[in-house]
Coordinates of C-alpha atoms in Angstrom, one line a residue:
Chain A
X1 CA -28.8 45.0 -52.6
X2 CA -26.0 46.5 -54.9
X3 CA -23.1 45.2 -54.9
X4 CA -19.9 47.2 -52.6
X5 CA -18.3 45.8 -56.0
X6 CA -20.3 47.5 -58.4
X7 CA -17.9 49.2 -60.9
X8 CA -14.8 48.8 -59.0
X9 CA -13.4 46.9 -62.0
X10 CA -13.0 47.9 -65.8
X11 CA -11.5 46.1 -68.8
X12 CA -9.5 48.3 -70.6
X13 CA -7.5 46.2 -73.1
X14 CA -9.4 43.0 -75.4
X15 CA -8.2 41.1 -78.2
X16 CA -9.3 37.9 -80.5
X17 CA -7.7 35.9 -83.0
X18 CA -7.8 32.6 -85.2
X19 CA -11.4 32.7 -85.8
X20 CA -10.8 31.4 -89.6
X21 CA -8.1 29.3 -88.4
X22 CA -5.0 29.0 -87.0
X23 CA -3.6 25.4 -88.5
X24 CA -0.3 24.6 -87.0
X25 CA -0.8 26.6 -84.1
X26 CA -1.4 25.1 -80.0
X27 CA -4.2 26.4 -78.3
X28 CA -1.9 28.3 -76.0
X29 CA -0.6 30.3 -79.1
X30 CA -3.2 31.9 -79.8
X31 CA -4.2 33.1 -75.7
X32 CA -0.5 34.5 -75.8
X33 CA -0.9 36.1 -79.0
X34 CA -4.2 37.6 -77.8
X35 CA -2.6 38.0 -74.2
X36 CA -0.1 40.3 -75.7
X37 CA -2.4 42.8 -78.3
X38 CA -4.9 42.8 -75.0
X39 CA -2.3 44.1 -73.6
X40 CA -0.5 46.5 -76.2
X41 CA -4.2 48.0 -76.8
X42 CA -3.7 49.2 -72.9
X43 CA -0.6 50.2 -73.5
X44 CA 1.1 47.5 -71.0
X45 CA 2.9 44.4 -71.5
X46 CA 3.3 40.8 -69.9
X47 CA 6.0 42.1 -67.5
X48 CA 2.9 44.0 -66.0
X49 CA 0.8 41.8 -65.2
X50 CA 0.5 39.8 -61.9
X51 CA -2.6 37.9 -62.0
X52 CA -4.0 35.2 -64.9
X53 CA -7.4 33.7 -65.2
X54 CA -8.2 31.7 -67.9
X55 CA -9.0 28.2 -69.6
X56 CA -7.0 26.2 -72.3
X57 CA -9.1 22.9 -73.5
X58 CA -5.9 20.9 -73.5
X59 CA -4.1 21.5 -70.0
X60 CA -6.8 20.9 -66.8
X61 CA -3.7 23.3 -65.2
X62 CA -3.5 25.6 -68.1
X63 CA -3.0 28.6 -65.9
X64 CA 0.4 27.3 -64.4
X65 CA 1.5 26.8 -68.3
X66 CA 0.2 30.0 -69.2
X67 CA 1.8 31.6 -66.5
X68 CA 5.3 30.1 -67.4
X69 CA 4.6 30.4 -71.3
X70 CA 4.8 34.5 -70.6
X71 CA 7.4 33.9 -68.5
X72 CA 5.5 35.8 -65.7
X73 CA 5.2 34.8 -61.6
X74 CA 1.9 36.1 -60.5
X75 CA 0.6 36.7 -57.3
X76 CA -2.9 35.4 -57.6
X77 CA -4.1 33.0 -60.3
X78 CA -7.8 31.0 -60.9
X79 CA -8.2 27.9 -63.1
X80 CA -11.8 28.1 -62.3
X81 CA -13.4 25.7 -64.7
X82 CA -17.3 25.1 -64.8
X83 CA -17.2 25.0 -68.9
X84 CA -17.9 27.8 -71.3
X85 CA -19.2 30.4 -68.7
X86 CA -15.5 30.1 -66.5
X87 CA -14.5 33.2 -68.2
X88 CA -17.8 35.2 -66.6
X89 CA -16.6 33.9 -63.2
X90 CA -13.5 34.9 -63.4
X91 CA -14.1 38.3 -63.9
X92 CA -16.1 38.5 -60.9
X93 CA -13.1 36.5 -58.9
X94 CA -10.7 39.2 -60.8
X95 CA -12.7 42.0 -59.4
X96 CA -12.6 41.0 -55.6
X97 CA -9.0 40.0 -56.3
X98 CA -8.5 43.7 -57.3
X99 CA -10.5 45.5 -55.1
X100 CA -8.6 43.8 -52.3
X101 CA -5.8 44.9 -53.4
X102 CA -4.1 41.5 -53.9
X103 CA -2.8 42.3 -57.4
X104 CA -3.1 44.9 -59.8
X105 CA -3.3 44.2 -63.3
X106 CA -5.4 40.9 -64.0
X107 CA -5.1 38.9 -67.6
X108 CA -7.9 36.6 -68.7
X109 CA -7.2 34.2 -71.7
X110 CA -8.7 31.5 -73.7
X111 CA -7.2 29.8 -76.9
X112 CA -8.7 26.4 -78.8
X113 CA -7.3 25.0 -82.0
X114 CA -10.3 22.6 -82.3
X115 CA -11.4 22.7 -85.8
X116 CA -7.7 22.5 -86.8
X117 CA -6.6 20.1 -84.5
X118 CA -9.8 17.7 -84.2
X119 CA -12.6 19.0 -86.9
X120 CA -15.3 18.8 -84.1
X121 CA -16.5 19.9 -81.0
X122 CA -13.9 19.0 -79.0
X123 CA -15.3 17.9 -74.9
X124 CA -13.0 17.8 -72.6
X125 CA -15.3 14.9 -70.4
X126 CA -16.8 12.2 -71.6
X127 CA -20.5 11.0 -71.3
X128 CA -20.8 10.6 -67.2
X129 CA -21.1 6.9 -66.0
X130 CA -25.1 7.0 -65.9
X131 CA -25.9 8.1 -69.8
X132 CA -22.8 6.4 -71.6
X133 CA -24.8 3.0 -71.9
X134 CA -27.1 5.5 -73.6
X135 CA -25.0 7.1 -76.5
X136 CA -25.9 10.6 -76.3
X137 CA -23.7 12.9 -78.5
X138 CA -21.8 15.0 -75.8
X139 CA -23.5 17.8 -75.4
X140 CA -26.0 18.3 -78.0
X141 CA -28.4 15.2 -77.1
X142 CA -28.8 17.0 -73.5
X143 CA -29.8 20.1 -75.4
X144 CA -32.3 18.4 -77.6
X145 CA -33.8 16.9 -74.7
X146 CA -33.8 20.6 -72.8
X147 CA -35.7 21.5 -76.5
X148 CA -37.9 19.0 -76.6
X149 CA -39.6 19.8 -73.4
X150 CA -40.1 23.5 -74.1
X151 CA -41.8 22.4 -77.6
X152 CA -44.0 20.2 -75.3
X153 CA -44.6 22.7 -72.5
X154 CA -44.4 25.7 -74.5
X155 CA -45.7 24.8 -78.5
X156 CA -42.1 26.5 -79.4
X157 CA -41.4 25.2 -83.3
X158 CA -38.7 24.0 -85.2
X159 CA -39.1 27.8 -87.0
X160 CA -38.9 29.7 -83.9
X161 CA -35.7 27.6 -83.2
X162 CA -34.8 28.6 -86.4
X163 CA -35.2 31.8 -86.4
X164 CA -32.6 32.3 -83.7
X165 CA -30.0 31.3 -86.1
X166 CA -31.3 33.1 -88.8
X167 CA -30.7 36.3 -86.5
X168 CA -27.5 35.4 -85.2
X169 CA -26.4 35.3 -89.1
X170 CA -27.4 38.8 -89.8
X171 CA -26.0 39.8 -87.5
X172 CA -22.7 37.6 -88.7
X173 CA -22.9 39.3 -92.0
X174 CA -21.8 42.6 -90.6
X175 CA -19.1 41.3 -88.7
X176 CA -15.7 41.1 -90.6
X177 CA -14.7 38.5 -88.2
X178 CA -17.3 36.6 -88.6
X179 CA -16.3 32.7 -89.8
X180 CA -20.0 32.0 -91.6
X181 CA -21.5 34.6 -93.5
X182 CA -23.8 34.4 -96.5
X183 CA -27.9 34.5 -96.5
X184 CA -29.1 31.6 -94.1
X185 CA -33.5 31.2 -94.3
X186 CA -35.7 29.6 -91.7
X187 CA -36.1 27.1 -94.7
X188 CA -31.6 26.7 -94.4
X189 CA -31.9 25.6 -90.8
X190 CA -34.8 23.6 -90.8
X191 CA -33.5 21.4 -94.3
X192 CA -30.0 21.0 -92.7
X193 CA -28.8 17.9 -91.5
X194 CA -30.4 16.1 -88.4
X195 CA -27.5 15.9 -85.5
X196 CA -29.9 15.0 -82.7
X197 CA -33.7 15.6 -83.2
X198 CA -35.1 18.3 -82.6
X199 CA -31.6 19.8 -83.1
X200 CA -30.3 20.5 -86.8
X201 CA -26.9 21.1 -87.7
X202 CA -27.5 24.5 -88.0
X203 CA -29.2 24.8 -84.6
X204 CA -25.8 24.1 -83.4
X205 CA -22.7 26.7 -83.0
X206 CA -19.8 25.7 -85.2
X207 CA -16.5 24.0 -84.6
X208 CA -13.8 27.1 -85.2
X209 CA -10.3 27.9 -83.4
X210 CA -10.3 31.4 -81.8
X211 CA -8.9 32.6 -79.0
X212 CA -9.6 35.8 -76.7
X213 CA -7.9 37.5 -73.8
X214 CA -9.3 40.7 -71.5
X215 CA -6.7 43.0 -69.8
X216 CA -8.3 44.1 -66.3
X217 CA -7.9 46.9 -63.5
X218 CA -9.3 48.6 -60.5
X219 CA -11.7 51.4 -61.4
X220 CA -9.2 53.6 -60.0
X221 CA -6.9 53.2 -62.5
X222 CA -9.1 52.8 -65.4
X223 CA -9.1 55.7 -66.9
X224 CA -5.1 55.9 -67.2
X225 CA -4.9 53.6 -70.3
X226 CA -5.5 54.5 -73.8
X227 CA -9.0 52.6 -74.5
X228 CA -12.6 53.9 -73.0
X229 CA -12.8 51.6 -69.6
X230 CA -15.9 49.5 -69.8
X231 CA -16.8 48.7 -66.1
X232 CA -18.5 45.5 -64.2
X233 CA -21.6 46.9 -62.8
X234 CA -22.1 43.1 -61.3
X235 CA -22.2 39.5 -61.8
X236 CA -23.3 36.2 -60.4
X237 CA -23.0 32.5 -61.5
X238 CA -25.1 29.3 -60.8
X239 CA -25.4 25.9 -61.3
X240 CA -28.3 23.4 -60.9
X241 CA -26.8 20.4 -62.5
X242 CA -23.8 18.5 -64.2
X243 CA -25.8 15.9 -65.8
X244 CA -28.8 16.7 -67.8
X245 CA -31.2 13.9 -65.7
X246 CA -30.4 15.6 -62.9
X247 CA -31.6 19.3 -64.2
X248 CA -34.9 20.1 -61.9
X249 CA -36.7 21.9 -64.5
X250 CA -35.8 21.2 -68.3
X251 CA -37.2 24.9 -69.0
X252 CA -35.8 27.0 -66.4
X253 CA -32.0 27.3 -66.0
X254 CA -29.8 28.4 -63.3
X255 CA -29.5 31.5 -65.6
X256 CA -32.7 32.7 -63.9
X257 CA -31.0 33.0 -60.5
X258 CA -27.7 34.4 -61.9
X259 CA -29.1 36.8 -63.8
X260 CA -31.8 38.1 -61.0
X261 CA -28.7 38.7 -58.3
X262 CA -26.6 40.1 -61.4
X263 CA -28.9 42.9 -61.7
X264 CA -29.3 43.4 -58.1
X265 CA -25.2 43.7 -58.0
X266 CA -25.7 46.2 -60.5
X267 CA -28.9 47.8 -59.0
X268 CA -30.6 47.2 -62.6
X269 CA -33.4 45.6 -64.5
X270 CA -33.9 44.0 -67.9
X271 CA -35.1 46.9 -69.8
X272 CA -31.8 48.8 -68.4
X273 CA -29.7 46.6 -70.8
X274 CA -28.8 47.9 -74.3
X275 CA -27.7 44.9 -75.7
X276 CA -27.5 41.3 -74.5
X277 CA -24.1 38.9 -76.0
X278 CA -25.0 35.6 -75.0
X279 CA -23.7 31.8 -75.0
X280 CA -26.0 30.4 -78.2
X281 CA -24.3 26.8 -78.4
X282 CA -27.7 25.5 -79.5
X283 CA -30.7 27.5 -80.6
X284 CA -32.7 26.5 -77.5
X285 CA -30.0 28.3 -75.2
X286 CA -31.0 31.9 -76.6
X287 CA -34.9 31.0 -75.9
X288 CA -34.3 29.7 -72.7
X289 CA -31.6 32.7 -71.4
X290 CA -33.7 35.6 -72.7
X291 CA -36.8 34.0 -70.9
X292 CA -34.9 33.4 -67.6
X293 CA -33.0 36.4 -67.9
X294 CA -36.1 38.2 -68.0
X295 CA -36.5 40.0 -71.3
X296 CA -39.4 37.8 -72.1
X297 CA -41.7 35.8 -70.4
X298 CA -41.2 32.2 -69.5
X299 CA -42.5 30.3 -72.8
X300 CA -42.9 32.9 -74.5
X301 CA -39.3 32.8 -76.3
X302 CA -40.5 31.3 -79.5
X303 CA -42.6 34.0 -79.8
X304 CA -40.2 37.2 -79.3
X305 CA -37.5 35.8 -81.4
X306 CA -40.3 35.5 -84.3
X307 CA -41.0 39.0 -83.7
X308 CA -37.5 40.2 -84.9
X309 CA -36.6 41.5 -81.9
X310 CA -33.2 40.3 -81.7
X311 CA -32.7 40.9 -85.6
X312 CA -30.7 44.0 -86.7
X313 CA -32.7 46.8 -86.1
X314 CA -35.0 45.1 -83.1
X315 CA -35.6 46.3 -79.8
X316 CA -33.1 44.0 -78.2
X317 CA -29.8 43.6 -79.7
X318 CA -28.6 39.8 -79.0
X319 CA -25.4 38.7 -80.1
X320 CA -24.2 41.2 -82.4
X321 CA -20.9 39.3 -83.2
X322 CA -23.4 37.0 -84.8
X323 CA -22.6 34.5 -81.8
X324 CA -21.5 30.7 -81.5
X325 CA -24.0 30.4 -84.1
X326 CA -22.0 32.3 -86.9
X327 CA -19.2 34.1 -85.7
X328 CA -17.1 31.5 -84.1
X329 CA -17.0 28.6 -81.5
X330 CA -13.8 27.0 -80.4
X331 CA -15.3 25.7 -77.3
X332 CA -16.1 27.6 -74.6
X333 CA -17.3 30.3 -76.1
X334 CA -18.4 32.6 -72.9
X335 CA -15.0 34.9 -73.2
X336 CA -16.2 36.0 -76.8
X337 CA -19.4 37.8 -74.7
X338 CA -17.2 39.8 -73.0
X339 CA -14.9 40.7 -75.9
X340 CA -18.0 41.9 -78.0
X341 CA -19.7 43.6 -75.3
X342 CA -16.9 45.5 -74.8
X343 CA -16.2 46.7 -78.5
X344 CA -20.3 47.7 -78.4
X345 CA -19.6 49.8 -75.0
X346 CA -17.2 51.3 -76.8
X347 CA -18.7 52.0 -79.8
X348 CA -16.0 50.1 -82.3
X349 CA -18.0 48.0 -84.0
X350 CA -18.7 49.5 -87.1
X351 CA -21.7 48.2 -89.3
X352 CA -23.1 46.5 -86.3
X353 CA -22.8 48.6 -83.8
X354 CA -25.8 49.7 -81.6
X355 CA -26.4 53.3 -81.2
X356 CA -25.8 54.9 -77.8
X357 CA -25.1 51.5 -76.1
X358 CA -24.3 52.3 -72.7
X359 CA -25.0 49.0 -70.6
X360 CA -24.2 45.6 -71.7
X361 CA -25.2 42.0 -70.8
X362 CA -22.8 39.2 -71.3
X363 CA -23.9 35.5 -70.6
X364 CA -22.2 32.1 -70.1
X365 CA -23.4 28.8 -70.1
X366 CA -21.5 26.1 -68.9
X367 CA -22.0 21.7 -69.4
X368 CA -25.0 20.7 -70.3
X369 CA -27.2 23.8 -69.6
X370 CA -25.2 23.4 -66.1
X371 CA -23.5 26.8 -65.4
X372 CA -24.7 29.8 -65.7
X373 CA -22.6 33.2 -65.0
X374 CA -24.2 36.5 -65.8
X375 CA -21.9 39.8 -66.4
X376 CA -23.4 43.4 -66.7
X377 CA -20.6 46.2 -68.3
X378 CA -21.0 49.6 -68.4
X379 CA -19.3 53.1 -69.6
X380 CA -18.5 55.7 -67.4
X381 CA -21.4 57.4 -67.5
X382 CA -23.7 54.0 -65.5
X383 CA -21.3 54.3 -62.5
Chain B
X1 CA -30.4 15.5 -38.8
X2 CA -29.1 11.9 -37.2
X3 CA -25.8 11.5 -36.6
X4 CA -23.1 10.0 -39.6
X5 CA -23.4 7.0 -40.5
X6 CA -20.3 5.2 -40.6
X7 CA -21.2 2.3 -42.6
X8 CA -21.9 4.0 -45.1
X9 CA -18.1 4.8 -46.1
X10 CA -17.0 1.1 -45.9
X11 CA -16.6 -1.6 -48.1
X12 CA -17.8 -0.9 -52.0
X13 CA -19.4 2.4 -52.7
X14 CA -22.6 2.6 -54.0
X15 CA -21.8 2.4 -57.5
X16 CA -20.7 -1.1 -57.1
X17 CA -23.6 -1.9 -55.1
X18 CA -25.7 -0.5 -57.5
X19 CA -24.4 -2.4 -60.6
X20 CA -24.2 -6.0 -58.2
X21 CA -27.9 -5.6 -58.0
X22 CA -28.3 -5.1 -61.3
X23 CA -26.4 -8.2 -61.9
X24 CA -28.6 -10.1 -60.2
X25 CA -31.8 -8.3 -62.1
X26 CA -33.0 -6.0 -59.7
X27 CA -33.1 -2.1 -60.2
X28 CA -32.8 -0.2 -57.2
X29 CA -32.6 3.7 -56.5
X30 CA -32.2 4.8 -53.3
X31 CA -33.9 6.1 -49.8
X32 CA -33.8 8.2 -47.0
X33 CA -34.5 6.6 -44.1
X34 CA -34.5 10.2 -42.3
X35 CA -36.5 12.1 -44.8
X36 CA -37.7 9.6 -47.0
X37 CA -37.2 11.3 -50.1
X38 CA -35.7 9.0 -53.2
X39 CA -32.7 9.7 -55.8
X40 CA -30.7 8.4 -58.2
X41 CA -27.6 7.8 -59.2
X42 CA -26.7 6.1 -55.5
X43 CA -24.4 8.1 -53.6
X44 CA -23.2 8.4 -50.3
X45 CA -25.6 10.8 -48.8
X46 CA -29.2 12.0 -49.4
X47 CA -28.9 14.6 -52.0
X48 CA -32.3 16.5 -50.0
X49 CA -31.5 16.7 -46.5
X50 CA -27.8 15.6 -46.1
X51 CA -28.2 12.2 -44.2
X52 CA -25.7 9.4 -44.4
X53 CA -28.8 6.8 -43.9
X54 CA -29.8 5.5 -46.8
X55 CA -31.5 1.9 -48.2
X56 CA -31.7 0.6 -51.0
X57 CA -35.1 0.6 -52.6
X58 CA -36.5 -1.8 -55.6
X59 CA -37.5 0.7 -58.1
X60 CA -41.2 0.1 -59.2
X61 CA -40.0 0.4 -62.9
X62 CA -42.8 2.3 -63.4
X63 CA -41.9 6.0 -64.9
X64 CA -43.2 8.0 -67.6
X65 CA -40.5 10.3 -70.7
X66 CA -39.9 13.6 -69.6
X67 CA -38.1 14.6 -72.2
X68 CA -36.5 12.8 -75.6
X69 CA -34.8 13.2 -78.6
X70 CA -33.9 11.3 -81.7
X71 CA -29.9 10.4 -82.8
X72 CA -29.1 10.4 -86.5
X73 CA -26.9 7.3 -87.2
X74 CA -26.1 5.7 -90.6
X75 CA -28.4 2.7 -91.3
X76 CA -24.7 0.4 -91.9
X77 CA -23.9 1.5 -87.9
X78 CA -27.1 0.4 -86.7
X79 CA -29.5 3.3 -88.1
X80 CA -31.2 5.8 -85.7
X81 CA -31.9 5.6 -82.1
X82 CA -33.5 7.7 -78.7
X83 CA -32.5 9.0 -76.2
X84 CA -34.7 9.8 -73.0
X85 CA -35.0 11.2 -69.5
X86 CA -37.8 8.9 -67.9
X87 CA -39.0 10.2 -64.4
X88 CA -39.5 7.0 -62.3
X89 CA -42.7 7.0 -60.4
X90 CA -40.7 7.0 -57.1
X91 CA -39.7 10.9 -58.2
X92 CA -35.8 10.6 -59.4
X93 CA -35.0 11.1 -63.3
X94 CA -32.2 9.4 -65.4
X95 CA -31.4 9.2 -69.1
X96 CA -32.2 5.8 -70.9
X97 CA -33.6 4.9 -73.5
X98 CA -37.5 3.3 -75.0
X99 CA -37.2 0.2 -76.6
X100 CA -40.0 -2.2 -78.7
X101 CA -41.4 0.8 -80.2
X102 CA -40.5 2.8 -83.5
X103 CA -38.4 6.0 -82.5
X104 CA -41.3 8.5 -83.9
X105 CA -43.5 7.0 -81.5
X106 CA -41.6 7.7 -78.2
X107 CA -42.9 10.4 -76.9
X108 CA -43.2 13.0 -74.2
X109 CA -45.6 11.7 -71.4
X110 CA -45.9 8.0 -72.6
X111 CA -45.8 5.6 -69.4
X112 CA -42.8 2.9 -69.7
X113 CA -42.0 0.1 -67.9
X114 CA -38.0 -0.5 -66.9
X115 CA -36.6 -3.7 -68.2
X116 CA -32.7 -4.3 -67.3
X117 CA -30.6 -5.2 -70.9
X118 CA -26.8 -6.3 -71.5
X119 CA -24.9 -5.5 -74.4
X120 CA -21.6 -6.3 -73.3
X121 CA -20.4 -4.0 -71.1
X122 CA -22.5 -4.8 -68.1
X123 CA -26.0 -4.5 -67.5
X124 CA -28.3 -1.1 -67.4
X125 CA -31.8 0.1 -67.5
X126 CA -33.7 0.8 -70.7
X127 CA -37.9 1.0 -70.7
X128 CA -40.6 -0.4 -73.0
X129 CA -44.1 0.9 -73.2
X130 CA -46.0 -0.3 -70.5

C-alpha cells in the first residue's frame, strides 16, 4: 500500500565538506560547518531549526553535543544509530516527525575526521564476544565471508568484484570532489594488496574525513526555499543480524525486505528508478543490494555489473559520486547517498550528471551487512 | 507458549555457563525444551519461539564451512590465517576457525570436527577436518 507519507517531506538545503581532509579539525566541525551551508543554501539559519538527527563516530550522544554546539534547543531530536544506514532512518523518523507537526524544520548531520585523526577505518565496536578469539578484521572479514559464499553459490569472480570498483572510479573521475581519481583496471583491483581474501584493498571503500548535513521540511513548505525540493516518495529499514554468524542467508540481505516495502511506500518498481546511490563499503555490497533490490536477479550480479551497466553511460546509473569506493568514506557513509541523490534530482552535477533524472534511490547499509534502510527521492513532477 | 521461567534469570547468565563448560571440555549450544529448535550464542530465551526453557545441549561437533575467508598477516606476526562460519550439524552457525590444514585448503562445504583450544585468554572452539 502507499504510504499516507509519500512525499510529505522534501530536502531543500545539502551540503559536504572535508572529503580531501580536514587535519586539525573534530568530527563535529565539520557537521556544523556543513550544518550551516545546508542551511544558507535554503536560505535559513541555525536559529531555525528545531529538530537534529544525526551521527558523530566519537560521542554515542552526539545529538545532545550537536545540539548545544549550535547553540540550539530543539523540540524533537533522534540519535538513532544502526551504523552507516542511521542517516536513511532518520529521514523517515524526520518525515513523521514533520507530518505531525511536532517541529518544523529538521537538520540531519554527519562529520568524521578518521583518516586525519586515526589513518583507518575507524569502528566504533569492537569484534563481539563470540568472533574476537577469532581475529577477524572489523568489518571486512564479515564481508569476505558474505563474498565468499556468493562465489560459491553464484560462480561470481574476483573480475566481476572488480569491476564494481572499476565503475565506481569512472564515475569518480567526473566528480571534482572526488578524493581518488586516476584510471583504475580490473587488472588494478585484482593486483592490489590482499586485506582479507577474497577482498582486495581496492575492493574496500577508503578511509577519508567528510562530513554531510541535509536541511528538511514538510511538503507544504517546500517550495518556499531557494533550491528545487527533492521529495521522499518512501522508505523502510531492516535488519536480520548484528553479527555475521548469525546472518540467515549470506546472499540475501535485509535490503531485500527494505527495499520491496520502500517501493510499495512510494507506489513504485525497480525499473521506475533513474539512478540508484548506494552504500559500496566492499565490492560485494553493490552485487548483493542491486540483486536484492531488485534491478537484477539473485546471482546474477556478477554478471550485470560485467555488462557495464552501472558504468557511465549504462542503463542504471549506480553511484555517480563515484561512491565509498572512490569518492570518499569517513565511516558511515549512508548520508553521502542522500546528498548525491539530491544534486542528481536536481540536476547540479555537471559532467556526471544523468539526463532527465527524475526518481532516485538512495541505500544504506549498516554493521556487518546488518542494516539496511532504503530511501526513494523524487522532483515535483513524481508526486 | 509456557509460562516464564524464572530460573532462568538467576545466578550466572548464560555466558558464564557457557564458558564453565568449556572449562571443563565440553561444547554445548543450546535447546528448546518447548520447541526444540537449537541456537547459539546461549542466551536467555529461545531466539525461535520466545520460551524461557532452555537446556543445555552437548554439541555433536560435527558441522561443515559455510562460508570463509583468508587474513593477510606478516610472516614475523605469525603469517596468514582463516577465518570461518561452520554450521554445526545441530543447525546454529558461529565464526571459528579450521585448524591442521593449510589455509588454501579450507574450503566451502568441507566437514570439520570441533576441538576446544586455549591460547591464553580462556578456552573456545576451533574445528579440524574430520
Amino acid at each position: 500500500m502507499v504510504s499516507p507519507l509519500r512525499g510529505k517531506s522534501a530536502i531543500v538545503g545539502v551540503a559536504t565538506a572535508g572529503f580531501k581532509g580536514a587535519p586539525g579539525r573534530e568530527p563535529i566541525d565539520l557537521a556544523a560547518e556543513c550544518g550551516v551551508k545546508a542551511l544558507a543554501e535554503a536560505g535559513l539559519t541555525t536559529r531555525d531549526v528545531d529538530a537534529v538527527f544525526g551521527a558523530l563516530p566519537d560521542d554515542p550522544l552526539s545529538v545532545l553535543g550537536f545540539a548545544e554546539y549550535l547553540g540550539i534547543k530543539p523540540k524533537f531530536m533522534d540519535n538513532n544509530r544502526v551504523g552507516g544506514s542511521s542517516f536513511l532512518t532518520h529521514t523517515e523518523i524526520a518525515t513523521m516527525a514533520l507530518e505531525a507537526g511536532i517541529c518544523d524544520v529538521a537538520l540531519i548531520y554527519y562529520g568524521s575526521c578518521q583518516k586525519s585523526k586515526l589513518g583507518k577505518l575507524g569502528a566504533a565496536v569492537d569484534n563481539p564476544r563470540y568472533e574476537a578469539h577469532y581475529k577477524p578484521i572489523f568489518p571486512a572479514t564479515s564481508y569476505a565471508l558474505a563474498m565468499s559464499r556468493h562465489m560459491h553459490e553464484f560462480g561470481t569472480t574476483p573480475e566481476q568484484f572488480a569491476e564494481v570498483a572499476v565503475a565506481a572510479r569512472k564515475w569518480a573521475n567526473m566528480n571534482p570532489e572526488a578524493v581518488m581519481q586516476g584510471p583504475l583496471s580490473v587488472d588494478d583491483v585484482l593486483s592490489s594488496r590482499m586485506v582479507s581474501e577474497p577482498l582486495h584493498v581496492r575492493d574496500c571503500c577508503l578511509v577519508t574525513d567528510g562530513g554531510a548535513a541535509a536541511v528538511m521540511v514538510h511538503k507544504k513548505r517546500a517550495k518556499d526555499f531557494p533550491k528545487k525540493p527533492v521529495y521522499l516518495l518512501g522508505s523502510a529499514s531492516a535488519t536480520t543480524h548484528r553479527n555475521i554468524a548469525a546472518m540467515d542467508n549470506f546472499v540475501v540481505s535485509a535490503a531485500a525486505d527494505s527495499g520491496k516495502r520502500a517501493y510499495a511506500a512510494a507506489g513504485l518498481k525497480p525499473s521506475d528508478i533513474d539512478l540508484v546511490e548506494l552504500y559500496d563499503a566492499f565490492t560485494i555490497n553493490t552485487i548483493l543490494f542491486l540483486e536484492d533490490l531488485g534491478f537484477c536477479k539473485k546471482g546474477e550480479g556478477g554478471a550485470f555489473i560485467q555488462s557495464g551497466a552501472i558504468n557511465p553511460g549504462g542503463t542504471l546509473p549506480v553511484n555517480t559520486n563515484g561512491g565509498g569506493l572512490s569518492c570518499n568514506h569517513p565511516g558511515m557513509y549512508g548520508m553521502f547517498t542522500i546528498v548525491e541523490a539530491v544534486r542528481q534530482l536536481r540536476g547540479e552535477c555537471g559532467e556526471r550528471q544523468v539526463k532527465g533524472a527524475e526518481i532516485a534511490l538512495s541505500h544504506g547499509n549498516g554493521g556487518v551487512l546488518s542494516s539496511q534502510a532504503t530511501n526513494i527521492w523524487g522532483t515535483e513532477s513524481t508526486l | 507458549m509456557s509460562a516464564i521461567n524464572e530460573a532462568m534469570f538467576k545466578g550466572d547468565g548464560p555466558d558464564i555457563v557457557y564458558q564453565d563448560l568449556l572449562a571443563q571440555g565440553k561444547f554445548n549450544i543450546q535447546k528448546c525444551k518447548d520447541c526444540g529448535k537449537t541456537q547459539f550464542y546461549p542466551r536467555i530465551l529461545c531466539t525461535h519461539c520466545g520460551s524461557t526453557n532452555l537446556d543445555w545441549l552437548a554439541a555433536s561437533g560435527k558441522g561443515e564451512v559455510y562460508a570463509r575467508s583468508v587474513i593477510s598477516r606478516k610472516p614475523e606476526a605469525g603469517g596468514p590465517y582463516n577465518v570461518v562460519i561452520v554450521t554445526l550439524a545441530e543447525g546454529p552457525r558461529l565464526m571459528s576457525r579450521v585448524d591442521g590444514v593449510p589455509n588454501e585448503q579450507v574450503k566451502i562445504g568441507m566437514k570439520v570436527k570441533a576441538k576446544i583450544v586455549d591460547e591464553g585468554k580462556g578456552p573456545f572452539v576451533v574445528f579440524t577436518p574430520a
